[in-house]
Coordinates of C-alpha atoms and ligand atoms in Angstrom, one line a residue:
M1 CA 0.2 0.0 -0.4
F2 CA 2.8 2.4 0.8
E3 CA 5.4 0.9 -1.1
N4 CA 9.1 3.2 -2.0
Q5 CA 7.1 5.9 0.2
S6 CA 9.5 7.9 2.9
L7 CA 8.8 6.8 7.0
M8 CA 7.1 10.5 6.9
E9 CA 5.2 10.0 3.7
K10 CA 4.0 6.8 5.1
I11 CA 2.9 8.0 7.9
I12 CA 0.9 10.7 6.2
S13 CA -0.8 8.2 3.9
L14 CA -2.1 6.5 6.7
A15 CA -3.1 8.8 8.9
K16 CA -5.2 9.7 6.1
Q17 CA -6.8 6.6 4.9
R18 CA -7.4 6.2 8.4
G19 CA -8.8 9.3 10.0
F20 CA -5.8 10.0 12.3
I21 CA -5.1 13.7 10.4
F22 CA -6.4 15.5 8.1
Q23 CA -5.1 18.8 6.5
S24 CA -7.2 21.2 7.5
S25 CA -10.4 22.8 5.1
E26 CA -9.6 20.4 2.7
I27 CA -11.6 21.1 0.4
Y28 CA -10.9 24.6 -0.1
G29 CA -7.3 23.8 -1.0
G30 CA -5.6 23.4 3.2
L31 CA -4.7 25.8 4.7
K32 CA -0.7 25.7 5.2
S33 CA 0.6 24.1 8.8
A34 CA -2.9 23.8 9.6
Y35 CA -4.1 20.3 10.4
D36 CA -7.6 18.7 12.1
Y37 CA -7.3 15.2 14.3
G38 CA -10.1 13.2 12.6
P39 CA -12.2 10.4 14.3
L40 CA -9.1 8.3 15.5
G41 CA -6.1 11.2 15.7
V42 CA -8.1 13.2 18.5
E43 CA -8.5 9.6 20.2
L44 CA -4.6 9.5 20.2
K45 CA -4.7 12.4 20.7
R46 CA -6.7 12.6 24.2
N47 CA -5.1 9.2 25.1
L48 CA -1.7 10.7 25.1
M49 CA -3.0 14.1 26.9
N50 CA -4.4 12.1 29.7
E51 CA -1.8 9.4 30.6
W52 CA 0.4 12.6 31.0
W53 CA -2.3 14.5 32.9
R54 CA -2.7 10.8 35.2
S55 CA 1.0 11.1 35.9
I56 CA 2.0 14.3 36.6
V57 CA -1.2 15.2 38.5
H58 CA -3.6 12.2 39.3
E59 CA -0.5 10.1 40.0
R60 CA 0.8 12.8 42.8
E61 CA 0.6 14.6 45.8
D62 CA 2.7 17.5 44.8
T63 CA 0.7 18.7 41.7
V64 CA -2.5 20.0 40.7
G65 CA -3.9 21.2 37.7
I66 CA -5.3 24.0 35.9
D67 CA -7.6 25.2 32.6
A68 CA -6.8 28.5 31.9
S69 CA -7.8 31.3 29.1
I70 CA -6.0 31.0 25.8
I71 CA -6.3 35.3 25.8
M72 CA -4.7 36.7 28.8
H73 CA -3.9 40.1 30.3
P74 CA -1.8 41.7 27.7
K75 CA 0.4 43.0 30.4
V76 CA 1.6 38.8 31.0
W77 CA 3.1 38.7 27.9
Q78 CA 5.0 42.2 28.7
A79 CA 6.2 40.8 32.0
S80 CA 6.8 37.3 30.6
G81 CA 9.3 38.9 28.3
H82 CA 7.0 37.4 25.0
L83 CA 5.9 41.1 23.6
A84 CA 9.4 42.7 23.5
G85 CA 11.6 39.2 23.2
F86 CA 9.0 36.5 21.4
S87 CA 10.4 37.3 17.9
D88 CA 12.9 35.6 15.7
P89 CA 15.9 37.3 13.9
L90 CA 14.6 36.8 10.3
V91 CA 17.2 36.6 7.3
D92 CA 16.6 37.3 3.4
C93 CA 18.6 35.5 0.6
L94 CA 19.4 38.5 -1.8
I95 CA 19.9 36.4 -5.0
S96 CA 16.9 32.8 -3.8
K97 CA 14.7 35.5 -1.3
E98 CA 14.7 32.4 0.3
R99 CA 13.7 33.6 3.7
F100 CA 14.8 31.7 6.9
R101 CA 16.1 31.6 10.8
A102 CA 19.3 33.1 11.4
D103 CA 20.2 31.5 14.8
K104 CA 18.8 27.8 13.3
A105 CA 20.9 28.9 9.9
P106 CA 23.9 26.5 9.4
R107 CA 27.4 28.8 9.5
P108 CA 30.6 27.2 7.7
K109 CA 33.8 28.1 9.6
S110 CA 37.0 30.5 8.5
G111 CA 38.6 28.5 5.4
D112 CA 35.4 26.6 4.6
A113 CA 34.0 26.4 0.8
I114 CA 30.5 28.3 0.1
P115 CA 29.6 26.0 -2.5
I116 CA 26.2 27.5 -3.8
T117 CA 24.0 24.0 -4.7
C118 CA 21.5 25.0 -7.0
T119 CA 18.2 22.7 -7.6
D120 CA 19.4 22.1 -11.4
K121 CA 21.6 23.8 -13.8
G122 CA 18.7 26.0 -15.3
Q123 CA 18.6 28.0 -11.9
A124 CA 22.3 27.6 -11.5
K125 CA 23.1 29.9 -14.6
T126 CA 20.2 31.9 -13.4
Y127 CA 21.4 32.5 -9.8
L128 CA 24.9 32.5 -12.2
D129 CA 23.5 36.0 -14.3
T130 CA 22.1 37.5 -10.9
I131 CA 24.9 37.1 -8.9
K132 CA 27.2 39.0 -11.4
K133 CA 25.2 42.0 -12.0
M134 CA 24.4 41.8 -8.5
F135 CA 27.8 41.8 -7.3
N136 CA 30.1 42.0 -10.2
I137 CA 31.6 38.3 -9.7
E138 CA 31.5 35.3 -11.5
L139 CA 31.5 32.2 -9.8
R140 CA 32.1 29.1 -11.6
R141 CA 29.1 26.3 -12.0
N142 CA 30.1 22.6 -11.8
G143 CA 26.5 21.1 -13.1
K144 CA 23.5 22.7 -10.3
I145 CA 26.6 24.2 -7.9
L146 CA 28.4 27.5 -7.7
E147 CA 32.0 27.4 -6.9
G148 CA 33.8 29.6 -5.3
L149 CA 33.4 31.6 -2.5
K150 CA 35.3 31.1 0.8
V151 CA 35.0 31.9 4.4
I152 CA 38.1 33.8 5.1
D153 CA 36.9 35.0 8.8
K154 CA 34.2 35.6 11.1
T155 CA 33.3 38.3 9.1
S156 CA 34.1 38.2 5.8
F157 CA 34.4 35.6 3.1
G158 CA 36.0 36.3 -0.7
F159 CA 35.7 35.3 -3.8
F160 CA 38.6 33.0 -5.2
N161 CA 40.5 32.3 -8.7
E162 CA 40.6 28.0 -8.9
D163 CA 43.9 27.5 -6.6
E164 CA 44.8 30.6 -5.9
K165 CA 45.0 32.1 -1.8
E166 CA 44.8 35.7 -2.3
A167 CA 40.6 36.4 -2.6
I168 CA 39.3 38.6 -5.6
T169 CA 37.4 40.1 -3.6
T170 CA 35.8 39.7 -0.5
F171 CA 32.5 40.9 0.9
Q172 CA 30.9 40.9 4.6
Y173 CA 29.9 37.9 6.0
K174 CA 26.9 37.7 8.4
G175 CA 28.7 33.8 10.1
Y176 CA 25.9 31.7 8.0
V177 CA 24.4 30.9 5.2
S178 CA 21.2 30.3 3.5
P179 CA 19.5 26.5 4.4
T180 CA 18.5 25.6 1.4
F181 CA 21.4 27.2 -1.4
G182 CA 23.9 27.8 1.0
S183 CA 24.6 31.4 -0.2
P184 CA 26.5 33.9 2.0
F185 CA 24.4 37.4 0.0
L186 CA 21.9 38.3 2.7
S187 CA 19.9 40.4 3.8
D188 CA 20.2 42.0 7.3
E189 CA 18.8 40.8 10.0
R190 CA 14.8 41.8 11.2
Q191 CA 12.7 40.8 14.3
F192 CA 9.3 39.2 13.5
N193 CA 7.0 38.7 16.2
L194 CA 5.8 34.9 16.6
M195 CA 2.6 35.8 18.3
F196 CA -0.7 36.1 16.6
R197 CA -2.1 39.6 17.6
S198 CA -6.1 40.4 18.0
Q199 CA -8.4 42.8 19.0
I200 CA -10.6 42.4 22.1
G201 CA -13.6 44.5 22.6
P202 CA -16.8 45.2 20.4
V203 CA -15.6 48.7 18.6
D204 CA -13.7 47.9 15.3
I205 CA -10.1 50.1 15.8
L206 CA -10.5 50.7 11.3
G207 CA -12.4 53.4 12.6
D208 CA -9.5 55.2 14.7
I209 CA -7.4 53.9 12.3
S210 CA -8.4 55.8 9.5
T211 CA -9.5 59.1 11.6
F212 CA -6.4 59.4 12.5
A213 CA -4.8 58.8 8.8
E214 CA -7.1 61.4 7.4
Q215 CA -5.8 63.7 9.8
N216 CA -2.6 63.1 9.5
R217 CA -1.4 62.8 6.2
D218 CA 1.6 65.0 6.2
I219 CA 3.6 63.4 9.4
P220 CA 6.3 61.6 8.3
R221 CA 6.1 57.9 8.4
E222 CA 7.8 56.5 11.2
D223 CA 5.7 58.4 13.1
F224 CA 2.6 57.1 11.2
H225 CA 3.5 53.6 12.5
K226 CA 3.7 54.8 16.2
E227 CA 0.8 56.3 16.0
I228 CA -1.1 53.7 14.4
E229 CA 0.4 51.2 17.1
K230 CA -0.3 53.0 19.7
I231 CA -4.0 52.7 18.6
I232 CA -4.0 48.8 17.8
K233 CA -2.3 48.4 21.7
K234 CA -4.8 50.2 23.3
S235 CA -7.6 46.8 22.5
A236 CA -4.8 44.7 21.6
V237 CA -4.4 41.1 23.2
Y238 CA -2.4 37.6 22.2
L239 CA -2.8 33.9 21.6
R240 CA -1.2 32.3 24.1
P241 CA 2.2 31.1 22.5
E242 CA 2.8 29.2 25.5
T243 CA 0.8 27.5 28.3
A244 CA 2.8 28.1 30.7
Q245 CA 2.5 31.9 32.0
A246 CA -1.0 30.4 33.1
M247 CA 0.7 28.9 36.2
F248 CA 3.0 31.8 36.8
V249 CA 0.0 34.5 36.9
Q250 CA -1.9 32.2 39.1
F251 CA 0.6 30.7 41.4
Q252 CA -0.6 32.2 44.5
N253 CA -4.4 31.5 44.2
C254 CA -3.5 27.2 43.4
Q255 CA -0.8 27.7 46.8
Q256 CA -3.4 29.4 48.8
S257 CA -5.9 27.3 47.6
M258 CA -5.0 24.0 47.2
S259 CA -2.9 25.0 50.6
M260 CA 0.2 23.8 48.6
K261 CA 3.8 23.2 50.2
I262 CA 6.5 23.6 48.5
P263 CA 7.6 21.7 46.3
F264 CA 4.9 21.0 44.3
G265 CA 3.9 21.3 40.9
I266 CA 1.1 23.1 38.9
A267 CA 0.2 21.5 35.5
Q268 CA -1.6 22.8 32.0
M269 CA -2.3 21.1 29.1
G270 CA -4.0 22.8 26.0
K271 CA -3.3 24.8 22.9
S272 CA -0.6 27.6 22.2
F273 CA -0.4 29.5 19.1
R274 CA 2.8 30.6 17.6
N275 CA 3.1 32.2 14.0
E276 CA 5.8 29.9 13.1
I277 CA 8.3 31.2 10.0
T278 CA 9.3 27.8 9.6
V279 CA 6.8 24.8 9.4
E280 CA 7.9 21.7 9.0
H281 CA 8.1 18.4 8.8
F282 CA 4.4 17.3 9.3
I283 CA 2.9 18.6 12.7
F284 CA 6.4 18.7 14.5
R285 CA 6.2 22.7 14.0
S286 CA 3.1 23.9 13.0
C287 CA 1.0 27.9 14.1
E288 CA -1.6 26.1 15.8
F289 CA -0.3 23.2 18.4
E290 CA -0.9 21.5 21.8
Q291 CA 1.2 21.2 24.8
M292 CA 1.7 19.6 28.2
E293 CA 3.5 21.8 30.9
M294 CA 4.0 22.1 34.0
E295 CA 5.6 24.5 36.6
F296 CA 7.3 23.0 39.6
F297 CA 8.1 25.3 41.9
V298 CA 10.9 24.6 44.4
E299 CA 13.2 26.0 47.2
P300 CA 15.7 28.0 45.7
G301 CA 19.1 26.5 45.8
T302 CA 17.7 23.1 45.4
Q303 CA 17.0 23.6 41.3
K304 CA 19.7 21.5 40.3
K305 CA 18.8 18.4 41.8
W306 CA 15.3 19.0 40.8
L307 CA 15.9 19.5 37.0
K308 CA 17.6 15.8 37.0
Y309 CA 15.2 14.5 38.7
W310 CA 12.1 15.5 36.4
R311 CA 14.8 14.9 33.3
D312 CA 14.7 12.0 34.5
A313 CA 11.3 10.9 35.1
R314 CA 9.8 12.6 31.9
I315 CA 12.3 10.6 29.3
D316 CA 10.8 7.8 31.5
W317 CA 7.9 8.5 30.6
W318 CA 8.1 8.4 26.8
K319 CA 10.3 5.5 27.0
S320 CA 7.2 3.6 28.5
L321 CA 4.3 4.1 25.7
S322 CA 7.5 3.6 22.9
N323 CA 8.5 0.1 21.4
N324 CA 12.0 1.8 21.0
P325 CA 13.0 3.9 23.6
E326 CA 16.8 4.2 22.6
K327 CA 15.5 6.6 19.7
F328 CA 14.8 8.9 22.9
R329 CA 17.4 10.8 24.7
Y330 CA 18.6 13.7 26.9
R331 CA 21.0 17.6 25.3
L332 CA 22.5 19.5 28.3
H333 CA 21.8 23.2 26.0
S334 CA 24.5 24.8 25.8
K335 CA 25.5 28.1 27.6
D336 CA 24.3 30.1 24.6
E337 CA 21.5 27.6 23.2
L338 CA 19.9 29.1 26.9
A339 CA 16.6 31.1 26.7
H340 CA 16.8 34.5 28.9
Y341 CA 15.2 32.9 32.2
A342 CA 17.0 29.4 32.3
D343 CA 20.2 28.7 33.9
A344 CA 19.8 25.5 32.3
C345 CA 18.0 23.1 30.5
Y346 CA 17.9 20.0 28.8
D347 CA 15.9 18.7 26.0
I348 CA 14.4 15.6 25.4
E349 CA 15.2 14.6 22.2
Y350 CA 13.4 11.9 19.7
E351 CA 15.6 10.4 16.5
Y352 CA 12.7 11.0 13.8
P353 CA 13.2 10.5 9.9
W354 CA 15.3 13.9 9.5
G355 CA 17.4 13.4 12.7
F356 CA 17.4 13.6 16.6
D357 CA 15.1 16.6 17.4
E358 CA 13.3 18.0 20.0
L359 CA 10.3 16.6 22.1
E360 CA 10.1 18.2 25.2
G361 CA 12.4 21.1 27.2
I362 CA 12.9 20.7 31.0
A363 CA 14.4 24.2 32.3
S364 CA 15.2 25.4 35.4
R365 CA 13.5 29.0 35.0
T366 CA 14.8 30.2 37.9
D367 CA 13.1 33.2 39.8
Y368 CA 12.7 34.8 36.8
D369 CA 8.7 34.3 36.0
L370 CA 7.4 35.0 39.3
K371 CA 9.9 38.2 39.9
K372 CA 8.4 39.5 36.7
H373 CA 5.4 39.2 37.1
A374 CA 5.4 40.0 41.0
E375 CA 6.7 43.8 39.6
Y376 CA 4.1 44.0 37.0
S377 CA 1.3 42.8 38.7
G378 CA 2.6 44.7 41.9
S379 CA 1.0 41.3 43.9
K380 CA 3.5 39.6 46.3
L381 CA 4.3 36.3 44.4
S382 CA 6.5 34.6 47.0
Y383 CA 6.2 31.4 49.4
F384 CA 6.6 31.6 53.1
D385 CA 7.9 28.9 54.8
Q386 CA 7.8 28.6 58.5
Q387 CA 9.7 25.5 59.3
K388 CA 12.7 27.2 57.5
K389 CA 15.3 30.0 58.8
D390 CA 16.0 33.4 56.5
P391 CA 19.5 32.0 55.9
E392 CA 20.1 36.3 55.2
T393 CA 18.9 37.1 59.2
G394 CA 19.0 33.5 60.4
K395 CA 15.9 34.0 62.1
N396 CA 12.7 31.4 62.1
G397 CA 10.8 31.9 58.8
W398 CA 11.5 32.2 55.6
R399 CA 10.0 34.8 52.5
Y400 CA 11.2 33.6 48.9
T401 CA 10.9 34.0 45.3
P402 CA 11.0 29.9 44.3
Y403 CA 12.7 28.5 41.8
V404 CA 11.0 26.7 38.9
I405 CA 11.3 23.7 36.4
E406 CA 9.7 23.2 33.7
P407 CA 9.2 20.2 32.1
A408 CA 7.4 21.6 28.3
A409 CA 5.7 18.7 26.1
G410 CA 5.0 19.8 23.1
A411 CA 1.5 16.9 22.6
T412 CA 0.9 17.1 18.7
R413 CA 5.0 16.6 19.2
G414 CA 4.7 13.4 21.5
L415 CA 1.5 12.3 19.0
L416 CA 3.8 12.6 15.9
V417 CA 6.3 10.5 17.9
Y418 CA 4.1 7.8 18.5
L419 CA 2.5 7.4 15.5
L420 CA 6.7 6.8 14.0
D421 CA 7.5 4.9 16.7
A422 CA 4.2 2.4 16.1
Y423 CA 5.0 2.2 12.2
H424 CA 5.7 -1.4 11.5
E425 CA 5.4 -3.2 8.1
E426 CA 6.8 -7.3 7.8
I427 CA 6.0 -9.6 4.8
V428 CA 3.1 -12.6 5.9
P429 CA 1.2 -15.5 4.0
D430 CA -2.7 -13.3 2.8
A431 CA -5.8 -15.9 2.9
N432 CA -4.6 -17.6 -0.6
G433 CA -0.6 -18.4 1.3
N434 CA 0.8 -15.6 -0.7
E435 CA 3.2 -13.1 0.8
S436 CA 2.1 -10.0 1.2
T437 CA 3.0 -6.7 3.4
R438 CA 1.3 -6.4 6.5
V439 CA 1.4 -2.5 8.3
V440 CA 0.1 -3.1 11.6
M441 CA 0.8 0.3 14.6
K442 CA 2.1 -0.5 17.1
L443 CA 0.6 1.7 19.5
H444 CA 1.1 0.7 23.1
P445 CA -2.3 0.0 23.8
K446 CA -3.1 2.8 26.2
L447 CA -2.9 5.2 23.2
S448 CA -4.9 3.1 20.6
P449 CA -7.1 4.4 19.9
I450 CA -10.0 1.9 19.6
K451 CA -9.3 -0.2 22.5
V452 CA -11.0 -3.8 20.8
A453 CA -12.9 -4.2 17.7
V454 CA -15.7 -6.8 18.0
L455 CA -16.0 -8.7 14.6
P456 CA -18.9 -11.0 13.6
L457 CA -17.8 -13.5 10.9
V458 CA -20.2 -13.1 8.8
K459 CA -23.8 -10.6 9.2
K460 CA -26.3 -13.1 9.4
E461 CA -27.2 -16.3 12.0
G462 CA -26.8 -14.4 14.7
L463 CA -23.7 -12.8 14.7
P464 CA -23.8 -9.8 14.8
E465 CA -26.6 -9.7 17.6
I466 CA -24.4 -11.6 20.1
A467 CA -21.4 -9.3 18.4
R468 CA -23.1 -5.7 19.7
D469 CA -24.4 -7.5 23.2
I470 CA -20.9 -8.4 23.4
V471 CA -20.0 -4.3 22.1
T472 CA -22.9 -2.9 25.0
K473 CA -20.9 -4.8 27.8
F474 CA -17.6 -3.1 26.9
F475 CA -19.3 0.4 26.3
N476 CA -20.5 0.0 29.9
N477 CA -17.0 -0.8 30.7
G478 CA -16.2 2.4 29.3
I479 CA -13.9 0.5 27.0
N480 CA -13.8 2.1 23.6
T481 CA -15.3 -0.8 21.4
R482 CA -15.9 -1.3 17.3
Y483 CA -18.3 -2.7 15.7
D484 CA -17.2 -3.4 12.5
E485 CA -19.2 -6.2 10.3
Q486 CA -17.7 -4.7 6.7
H487 CA -15.5 -6.6 4.0
S488 CA -14.2 -9.7 4.4
I489 CA -12.4 -11.0 8.1
G490 CA -8.7 -10.7 7.2
K491 CA -9.7 -6.7 5.4
R492 CA -11.2 -6.2 9.1
Y493 CA -8.1 -7.1 11.1
R494 CA -5.9 -5.4 7.9
R495 CA -7.9 -2.4 9.0
H496 CA -7.8 -2.7 12.5
D497 CA -3.9 -3.9 11.9
E498 CA -3.3 0.2 10.9
A499 CA -5.5 1.6 13.7
G500 CA -3.8 0.4 15.8
T501 CA -6.4 -1.8 18.2
P502 CA -4.9 -3.6 19.5
Y503 CA -7.8 -6.8 20.2
C504 CA -10.2 -7.7 17.8
I505 CA -13.1 -10.4 19.1
T506 CA -14.4 -12.7 16.8
I507 CA -18.2 -14.0 16.9
D508 CA -18.2 -17.1 14.6
G509 CA -20.6 -20.2 13.9
K510 CA -18.7 -22.4 17.7
T511 CA -19.6 -19.1 19.9
K512 CA -23.4 -20.8 18.9
E513 CA -22.7 -24.2 19.8
N514 CA -20.3 -23.7 23.2
N515 CA -20.6 -19.9 24.3
T516 CA -16.3 -18.9 23.2
V517 CA -15.5 -16.2 21.1
T518 CA -11.5 -15.1 20.1
I519 CA -9.5 -12.7 20.6
R520 CA -7.2 -12.1 18.5
Y521 CA -3.6 -10.0 19.2
R522 CA -2.7 -7.6 16.9
D523 CA 1.6 -7.8 17.4
S524 CA 1.6 -11.7 16.6
M525 CA -1.4 -12.1 15.4
Q526 CA -2.2 -15.2 17.7
Q527 CA -5.6 -15.7 18.3
E528 CA -7.2 -18.0 21.3
R529 CA -10.7 -18.6 22.2
I530 CA -12.0 -17.9 25.3
S531 CA -15.5 -17.8 27.2
I532 CA -18.2 -15.0 25.9
D533 CA -18.7 -14.2 29.9
K534 CA -14.9 -13.7 30.3
V535 CA -14.1 -11.1 28.1
I536 CA -15.0 -7.7 29.5
D537 CA -12.2 -9.4 32.7
V538 CA -9.7 -10.5 30.0
I539 CA -9.2 -7.3 27.6
R540 CA -9.9 -4.9 30.8
K541 CA -6.8 -7.1 33.2
K542 CA -5.3 -6.9 29.4
L543 CA -5.4 -2.7 29.3
T544 CA -4.7 -2.2 33.1
L545 CA -1.4 -4.5 32.9
S546 CA -0.1 -2.8 29.4
Ligands
GAP1 N1 7.0 27.1 28.6 C1 8.2 26.8 27.8 C2 8.2 26.5 25.4 O1 6.7 27.2 25.5 P1 9.2 25.5 24.1 O2 10.5 24.7 24.0 O3 9.2 26.7 23.1 O4 9.5 26.1 25.5 C3 7.9 23.3 24.5 O5 7.8 24.9 23.6 C4 8.0 21.9 23.3 O6 6.6 22.5 22.6 C5 8.4 22.3 22.5 O7 9.5 20.7 23.5 C6 7.7 20.9 21.4 O8 7.6 19.9 21.5 C7 6.5 21.7 21.6 N2 6.3 22.7 20.5 C8 7.4 23.9 20.8 N3 6.3 25.3 19.0 C9 6.1 24.1 18.8 C10 4.9 24.4 17.3 N4 5.5 25.3 16.9 N5 4.7 22.8 16.8 C11 4.2 22.0 17.5 N6 4.9 22.0 18.7 C12 6.0 23.2 19.5

């Protein structure tokens, strides 16, 4: 079915065909980087997020959960630094017009050649001419590659004749090249805010803007922009770019209402929005996505211990639901990678088809956020520990601003990880004994969208009635079950293999004779007969123990 496709292409095809993920607004041509979770996708996403909630909130005494508004007071984003700093440096390639993030671009070092790699010879000829016109140099074309450029030092690159050590011409080097073509001919960096802005309130600001524009036709452009920005800012609100900030803002309410003692955590999962410049790899990076985040408040000085604790706890959790635990690893951030609020950070990475990349960040966020929100709101966001002595005064009782460890995971990114992890192909004999490829999604039963499929062998002889009766019993026990009578039994098994359904219960002629059904196991394809009276208990036990 998915021959000759890369793993990513196979996942995208299967996700659509089996109802996991669809392109958003597909009948209108789709909206870039927006996705809809279909009948199986919504179940998988909920199961994954519920498992996270269970391990972080329900199974711990030291955490509580919240569900905050997506739109918060704009001052939240001023205090957190998102309004000022939540932006990426963007650069344009002057030759190809490619736009990219400077901080993610490849960085050739002194002495390295800078080949400009085009998609084909035709494009190489065009770029050769463009470079000649713009910079008065004629690079050497080798098929689709343009040669002759080399990094001289941190701030300059040059055009060199073959075998010559001295550059004919030198140019200013920005320290990186464009990711697709490797071009060093680049514009200056420009900042770009990643937050989605909207307006709150019934008054349409377009009226105020047009009145201002009519009355101020002659003012300088820069002043005009500043004034328009002021009008917009009066009612501007932002879609949250992370779920994290609500936990800082509600720190005091949660701590006091639930009498929480440090160390304790506040968790939240839900939608976040970022106007990403590069949307890539299917749902890996999209503009609307879901996060699962926790802020764990700790005593100052204990953050290193807790950072390691959460790093290990979180990677173990990801591994526990996977078939390939060796594909997860953690990586310590270097100093220059750290966000402005962090004194240390680990990324939990997964080995995607394009290599190891981020799945979750575990950041030691210091007391930055609570202090900032205290400063901007005027509220006291501190904690008083009666049992401890103040280290400065030596007196009983210590009031301090807690430090924070933040495990911040992507729920939709996690879903992609488990789709990749589950995808499995094997050659098995079909009904006629011929070799055929079986695609099976080896999802952990806790994540599987459908836990049990109940299949009458034929649509007659009372088998559908028996099957429906079993389905009702599963429903009454809260086990997500599907009744399925379409197509041959072999095709149904294959369909449920691709849906990741771990157990199929088949009702056949013998069921009526001796009150038994077969259970077919997705991964081994083995079947066993059990009494119809035991079927709920058997499946329930298997699901609990899995
Ligand atoms: N509160 C900290 C924070 O939001 P982050 O590293 O920007 O940190 C945490 O995001 C996680 O959210 C990432 O590790 C990733 O799994 C997920 N994530 C971030 N941006 C995303 C996007 N555009 N699309 C999908 N998932 C994203």
